[in-house]
Amino acid sequence: MTDSVRAFLRNVATGIKDSILGIGTISKLDARIQQKREEQRRRRASGALAQRRAQSEERKPDNDPKVASRIFQCCAWNGGVFWLSLFLFYRVFIPLLQALTAKIIGDPSLHGSVWSWLEFILTSVFSALWVLPLFVLSKIVNAIWFQDIADLAFEVSGCKAQPFPSVSKIIADMLFNLLLQALFLIQGMIVSLFPIDAIGQMVSLLHMSLLYSLYCFEYRWFNHGVEMHQRLSNIERNWPYYFGFGLPMALLTALPSSYIISGCLFSILFPLFIISANEAKTPTKLYHFQLRLFSLVVLISNKLFHKTVHLQSSLTSSTSSERLSSPHTSPSRQRLLPTQ
């Protein structure tokens, strides 16, 4: 029992340390990427013609995205544009307008009834014409920038990204992934309603920490060709480490009461933790017991996914003969890959 508790605390502390210290590598990441590219260019430039081509490429301006610039764009867009606009509207414009209308109308009771309608109309228009479109646009832009950051961070490792066998399998993996994460998020919200508030909040925090770790490591595992069932097994078999890794972001995003503000904060922090996940040295030794928190949502996801998206998988003879070593099943044909 003592050894189990000691191992738990050590793994949680290691996860927290990796998530925070990994952010410090950002300042050196662009230089490492440039050095890696120059080494590859020199290896390719063996002949005279290849050397001339390499020299001409060096003269061209480097238009490739930089990690630091992409992270700055995420912070500027989510913090400087989205978050700042919300702050100015709700904390500056609305209070000033309320004070101005109070002076104009004079009568407090009349002003109260007029202001309640005016505030409702203004906030509704602002949400419909600014917040909602900007929120949708932010999701699209952030997804592109997050992928750029993850690809650049993975490039430093020197590993070659492992392609999935087919486009249909990539789509199946992404759809199954989205469905499973949505169900797991709902599961975390449900457990937070536990009658004993402290226990409910702790279990919900565990859910969110593991989910954020899955978000962060997903880019790295995808580039290594690790499929969804194996990603979940990695987290469940070393859950104290991944709980610690996702804990800082789970705590920080839980501070704002507004879902929109929390989403902005997540979009600012997430690129930093993608870098940390790529730099992290995940534990090779498994924890004493596996925490099967994903089992229920995997079961539901498999049933829903099988009925809606991947019915054709049951028609292939290859899938019926395969057996997985992982406790989770994937909707598409699986292949066993080593844990990264």
Coordinates of C-alpha atoms in Angstrom, one line a residue:
M1 CA 0.0 0.0 0.0
T2 CA 2.8 2.4 0.9
D3 CA 4.7 1.6 -2.3
S4 CA 1.5 2.2 -4.3
V5 CA 0.9 5.6 -2.7
R6 CA 4.6 6.6 -3.2
A7 CA 4.5 5.5 -6.8
F8 CA 1.3 7.5 -7.3
L9 CA 2.7 10.7 -5.9
R10 CA 6.0 10.3 -7.8
N11 CA 4.2 9.8 -11.1
V12 CA 1.8 12.7 -10.5
A13 CA 4.7 15.0 -9.6
T14 CA 6.6 13.8 -12.7
G15 CA 3.6 14.6 -14.9
I16 CA 3.2 18.1 -13.4
K17 CA 7.0 18.7 -13.9
D18 CA 7.0 17.5 -17.5
S19 CA 3.9 19.7 -18.4
I20 CA 5.4 22.8 -16.9
L21 CA 9.1 22.5 -17.7
G22 CA 8.4 21.4 -21.3
I23 CA 7.1 24.9 -21.9
G24 CA 10.6 26.3 -21.3
T25 CA 11.9 24.5 -24.5
I26 CA 9.8 26.8 -26.7
S27 CA 12.6 29.5 -26.9
K28 CA 15.0 27.0 -28.3
L29 CA 12.6 25.0 -30.5
D30 CA 12.9 27.1 -33.6
A31 CA 16.7 27.0 -33.5
R32 CA 16.6 23.2 -33.2
I33 CA 14.2 23.0 -36.1
Q34 CA 16.4 25.2 -38.3
Q35 CA 19.5 23.2 -37.3
K36 CA 17.7 19.9 -38.2
R37 CA 16.6 21.3 -41.6
E38 CA 20.1 22.5 -42.4
E39 CA 21.5 19.0 -41.5
Q40 CA 19.0 17.4 -43.8
R41 CA 19.8 19.9 -46.6
R42 CA 23.5 19.2 -46.3
R43 CA 22.9 15.4 -46.5
R44 CA 20.9 15.9 -49.7
A45 CA 23.5 18.2 -51.3
S46 CA 26.0 15.5 -52.3
G47 CA 26.6 16.5 -55.9
A48 CA 27.5 19.8 -57.6
L49 CA 24.0 20.3 -59.0
A50 CA 22.4 19.5 -55.6
Q51 CA 24.8 21.9 -53.9
R52 CA 23.7 24.7 -56.3
R53 CA 20.1 23.9 -55.6
A54 CA 20.7 24.0 -51.9
Q55 CA 22.5 27.4 -52.2
S56 CA 19.5 28.8 -54.1
E57 CA 17.1 27.4 -51.5
E58 CA 19.2 29.1 -48.7
R59 CA 18.8 32.5 -50.6
K60 CA 15.0 32.1 -50.6
P61 CA 13.1 33.7 -47.7
D62 CA 12.1 31.2 -45.1
N63 CA 8.3 31.3 -45.2
D64 CA 7.7 28.2 -43.1
P65 CA 5.8 28.8 -39.9
K66 CA 7.7 29.2 -36.7
V67 CA 6.7 27.8 -33.3
A68 CA 7.1 31.1 -31.5
S69 CA 5.1 33.0 -34.1
R70 CA 2.3 30.4 -34.1
I71 CA 2.1 30.5 -30.3
F72 CA 2.1 34.3 -30.4
Q73 CA -0.7 34.2 -33.0
C74 CA -2.8 31.9 -30.7
C75 CA -2.3 34.2 -27.8
A76 CA -3.0 37.4 -29.8
W77 CA -6.1 36.0 -31.4
N78 CA -7.7 34.3 -28.3
G79 CA -6.5 36.7 -25.7
G80 CA -6.0 40.0 -27.6
V81 CA -9.0 39.8 -29.9
F82 CA -11.6 37.4 -28.5
W83 CA -11.0 37.7 -24.7
L84 CA -10.3 41.5 -24.9
S85 CA -13.5 42.2 -26.9
L86 CA -15.6 40.3 -24.3
F87 CA -13.9 42.2 -21.5
L88 CA -14.5 45.6 -23.1
F89 CA -18.1 44.9 -23.9
Y90 CA -19.2 43.4 -20.5
R91 CA -16.8 45.3 -18.2
V92 CA -16.5 48.7 -19.9
F93 CA -19.2 49.4 -22.5
I94 CA -22.2 47.9 -20.5
P95 CA -21.4 49.6 -17.2
L96 CA -20.8 53.0 -18.9
L97 CA -24.0 52.7 -20.9
Q98 CA -25.9 51.8 -17.8
A99 CA -24.6 54.8 -15.9
L100 CA -25.3 57.1 -18.9
T101 CA -28.9 55.9 -19.3
A102 CA -29.4 56.2 -15.5
K103 CA -28.5 59.9 -15.7
I104 CA -30.6 60.5 -18.8
I105 CA -33.8 58.8 -17.4
G106 CA -33.4 59.9 -13.8
D107 CA -36.2 57.8 -12.3
P108 CA -34.6 54.6 -10.8
S109 CA -37.7 52.4 -11.2
L110 CA -38.2 53.5 -14.9
H111 CA -34.5 53.1 -15.6
G112 CA -34.6 49.6 -14.1
S113 CA -37.3 48.3 -16.4
V114 CA -35.8 50.1 -19.5
W115 CA -32.3 48.9 -18.7
S116 CA -33.4 45.2 -18.3
W117 CA -34.8 45.2 -21.8
L118 CA -31.9 47.3 -23.3
E119 CA -29.2 45.1 -21.7
F120 CA -31.0 41.9 -23.0
I121 CA -31.1 43.3 -26.5
L122 CA -27.5 44.5 -26.6
T123 CA -26.1 41.2 -25.1
S124 CA -28.2 39.1 -27.5
V125 CA -27.1 41.1 -30.6
F126 CA -23.5 41.1 -29.4
S127 CA -23.5 37.3 -28.8
A128 CA -25.3 36.5 -32.1
L129 CA -23.3 38.9 -34.4
W130 CA -19.9 38.8 -32.7
V131 CA -19.3 36.1 -30.1
L132 CA -20.8 33.1 -31.9
P133 CA -19.2 33.8 -35.3
L134 CA -15.9 34.6 -33.7
F135 CA -16.1 31.5 -31.5
V136 CA -16.7 29.2 -34.6
L137 CA -13.9 31.0 -36.5
S138 CA -11.6 30.6 -33.6
K139 CA -12.2 26.8 -33.5
I140 CA -11.2 26.5 -37.2
V141 CA -8.2 28.9 -36.9
N142 CA -6.9 27.3 -33.7
A143 CA -7.2 23.8 -35.2
I144 CA -4.9 24.8 -38.1
W145 CA -2.4 26.6 -35.8
F146 CA -2.4 23.7 -33.2
Q147 CA -1.6 21.3 -36.0
D148 CA 1.3 23.5 -37.3
I149 CA 2.7 23.7 -33.8
A150 CA 2.5 20.0 -33.2
D151 CA 4.1 19.2 -36.6
L152 CA 7.0 21.6 -35.9
A153 CA 7.5 20.2 -32.5
F154 CA 7.5 16.6 -33.9
E155 CA 10.0 17.6 -36.6
V156 CA 12.6 18.2 -33.9
S157 CA 12.4 14.6 -32.7
G158 CA 13.9 13.4 -36.0
C159 CA 11.2 10.7 -36.4
K160 CA 9.3 10.3 -39.6
A161 CA 5.5 10.6 -39.2
Q162 CA 3.9 7.2 -39.6
P163 CA 1.1 7.5 -42.2
F164 CA -2.2 5.7 -41.6
P165 CA -3.1 3.0 -44.1
S166 CA -5.9 4.9 -45.8
V167 CA -7.8 8.2 -45.8
S168 CA -11.0 6.4 -44.7
K169 CA -9.1 5.1 -41.6
I170 CA -8.0 8.6 -40.7
I171 CA -11.6 9.9 -41.0
A172 CA -12.9 6.9 -38.9
D173 CA -10.2 7.6 -36.3
M174 CA -11.1 11.3 -36.1
L175 CA -14.8 10.8 -35.9
F176 CA -14.5 8.1 -33.3
N177 CA -12.1 10.3 -31.4
L178 CA -14.5 13.2 -31.4
L179 CA -17.4 11.1 -30.3
L180 CA -15.5 9.4 -27.5
Q181 CA -14.1 12.7 -26.1
A182 CA -17.5 14.3 -26.1
L183 CA -19.0 11.3 -24.2
F184 CA -16.1 11.4 -21.7
L185 CA -16.6 15.1 -21.2
I186 CA -20.3 14.4 -20.4
Q187 CA -19.2 11.6 -18.1
G188 CA -17.0 14.0 -16.2
M189 CA -19.8 16.5 -15.8
I190 CA -22.2 13.8 -14.5
V191 CA -19.7 12.6 -11.8
S192 CA -19.3 16.2 -10.7
L193 CA -23.0 16.0 -9.5
F194 CA -22.1 13.4 -6.9
P195 CA -24.0 14.2 -3.6
I196 CA -20.7 14.7 -1.7
D197 CA -19.4 17.8 -3.4
A198 CA -15.7 17.3 -2.6
I199 CA -15.6 13.8 -4.0
G200 CA -17.6 14.8 -7.1
Q201 CA -15.3 17.7 -7.8
M202 CA -12.1 15.6 -7.3
V203 CA -13.4 12.8 -9.7
S204 CA -14.4 15.4 -12.2
L205 CA -11.0 17.0 -12.0
L206 CA -9.4 13.6 -12.6
H207 CA -11.6 13.2 -15.7
M208 CA -10.7 16.7 -17.1
S209 CA -7.0 16.1 -16.4
L210 CA -6.9 12.8 -18.2
L211 CA -8.9 14.3 -21.1
Y212 CA -6.5 17.3 -21.4
S213 CA -3.6 14.9 -21.4
L214 CA -5.3 12.9 -24.2
Y215 CA -5.7 16.2 -26.2
C216 CA -2.0 17.2 -25.7
F217 CA -0.4 13.8 -26.5
E218 CA -2.8 13.0 -29.3
Y219 CA -0.7 14.9 -31.9
R220 CA 2.4 13.1 -30.9
W221 CA 0.8 9.7 -30.9
F222 CA -1.0 10.3 -34.2
N223 CA 2.4 11.2 -35.9
H224 CA 3.8 7.9 -34.4
G225 CA 0.8 6.0 -35.9
V226 CA -0.7 5.1 -32.5
E227 CA -4.4 4.4 -32.9
M228 CA -7.2 5.4 -30.6
H229 CA -7.5 2.2 -28.6
Q230 CA -3.8 2.2 -27.8
R231 CA -3.8 5.9 -26.8
L232 CA -6.5 5.2 -24.3
S233 CA -4.5 2.2 -23.0
N234 CA -1.4 4.3 -22.6
I235 CA -3.4 6.8 -20.4
E236 CA -5.2 4.1 -18.3
R237 CA -2.1 2.1 -17.6
N238 CA -0.1 5.1 -16.4
W239 CA -3.0 7.3 -15.3
P240 CA -1.2 9.0 -12.3
Y241 CA 1.4 10.4 -14.7
Y242 CA -1.2 11.7 -17.2
F243 CA -3.4 13.0 -14.3
G244 CA -0.4 15.1 -13.2
F245 CA 0.3 16.2 -16.7
G246 CA -3.2 17.5 -17.4
L247 CA -3.7 18.9 -13.9
P248 CA -2.2 22.4 -14.3
M249 CA -4.4 23.1 -17.4
A250 CA -7.5 21.6 -15.8
L251 CA -7.1 23.8 -12.7
L252 CA -6.4 27.0 -14.7
T253 CA -9.3 26.5 -17.1
A254 CA -11.7 25.7 -14.2
L255 CA -11.1 29.2 -12.7
P256 CA -13.3 31.3 -15.1
S257 CA -17.1 31.0 -14.5
S258 CA -17.8 31.7 -18.2
Y259 CA -17.5 28.8 -20.7
I260 CA -16.4 31.3 -23.4
I261 CA -13.6 32.7 -21.2
S262 CA -12.5 29.3 -20.2
G263 CA -12.4 28.3 -23.9
C264 CA -10.2 31.4 -24.6
L265 CA -7.8 30.4 -21.8
F266 CA -7.7 26.8 -23.0
S267 CA -6.8 28.0 -26.5
I268 CA -4.0 30.2 -25.1
L269 CA -2.5 27.4 -22.9
F270 CA -3.1 24.4 -25.2
P271 CA -0.2 25.2 -27.7
L272 CA 2.2 25.4 -24.8
F273 CA 1.2 22.0 -23.5
I274 CA 1.4 20.4 -27.0
I275 CA 5.1 21.3 -26.9
S276 CA 5.4 19.9 -23.4
A277 CA 3.7 16.6 -24.5
N278 CA 6.1 16.3 -27.4
E279 CA 9.1 16.8 -25.1
A280 CA 7.9 14.7 -22.3
K281 CA 9.5 11.4 -21.3
T282 CA 6.5 9.2 -20.5
P283 CA 7.1 6.5 -18.0
T284 CA 7.9 3.0 -19.4
K285 CA 7.0 1.2 -16.2
L286 CA 3.2 0.6 -15.8
Y287 CA 1.4 1.7 -12.6
H288 CA 0.2 -1.0 -10.1
F289 CA -3.3 -1.0 -11.5
Q290 CA -5.1 0.2 -14.6
L291 CA -7.9 2.8 -14.1
R292 CA -10.6 1.9 -16.7
L293 CA -12.3 5.3 -16.8
F294 CA -12.7 5.2 -20.6
S295 CA -14.4 1.7 -20.7
L296 CA -18.0 2.9 -20.6
V297 CA -17.6 5.7 -23.2
V298 CA -15.6 3.3 -25.4
L299 CA -18.5 0.8 -25.2
I300 CA -21.1 3.4 -26.1
S301 CA -18.9 5.0 -28.8
N302 CA -18.3 1.6 -30.4
K303 CA -22.1 0.9 -30.5
L304 CA -23.0 4.3 -31.8
F305 CA -20.2 4.4 -34.3
H306 CA -20.9 0.9 -35.6
K307 CA -24.5 1.8 -36.3
T308 CA -23.9 5.2 -37.9
V309 CA -20.5 5.4 -39.6
H310 CA -18.7 2.1 -39.9
L311 CA -21.2 -0.6 -40.7
Q312 CA -19.1 -1.7 -43.7
S313 CA -16.3 -2.8 -41.3
S314 CA -18.5 -5.8 -40.3
L315 CA -18.4 -7.0 -44.0
T316 CA -14.7 -7.3 -44.2
S317 CA -13.3 -10.7 -43.3
S318 CA -10.0 -9.3 -42.0
T319 CA -11.6 -7.6 -39.0
S320 CA -13.3 -10.7 -37.8
S321 CA -10.1 -12.6 -37.5
E322 CA -8.1 -9.9 -35.6
R323 CA -7.7 -9.9 -31.8
L324 CA -6.5 -6.9 -29.9
S325 CA -4.1 -6.9 -27.0
S326 CA -5.7 -3.7 -25.7
P327 CA -8.8 -3.8 -23.5
H328 CA -10.5 -1.3 -25.8
T329 CA -11.7 -1.9 -29.4
S330 CA -11.4 0.5 -32.2
P331 CA -14.0 1.0 -34.9
S332 CA -11.5 0.5 -37.7
R333 CA -9.0 -2.3 -38.3
Q334 CA -6.3 -2.3 -35.7
R335 CA -2.6 -3.0 -35.8
L336 CA -0.5 -3.4 -32.7
L337 CA 2.0 -0.6 -32.2
P338 CA 4.5 0.0 -29.4
T339 CA 3.7 2.6 -26.8
Q340 CA 5.4 5.9 -27.5

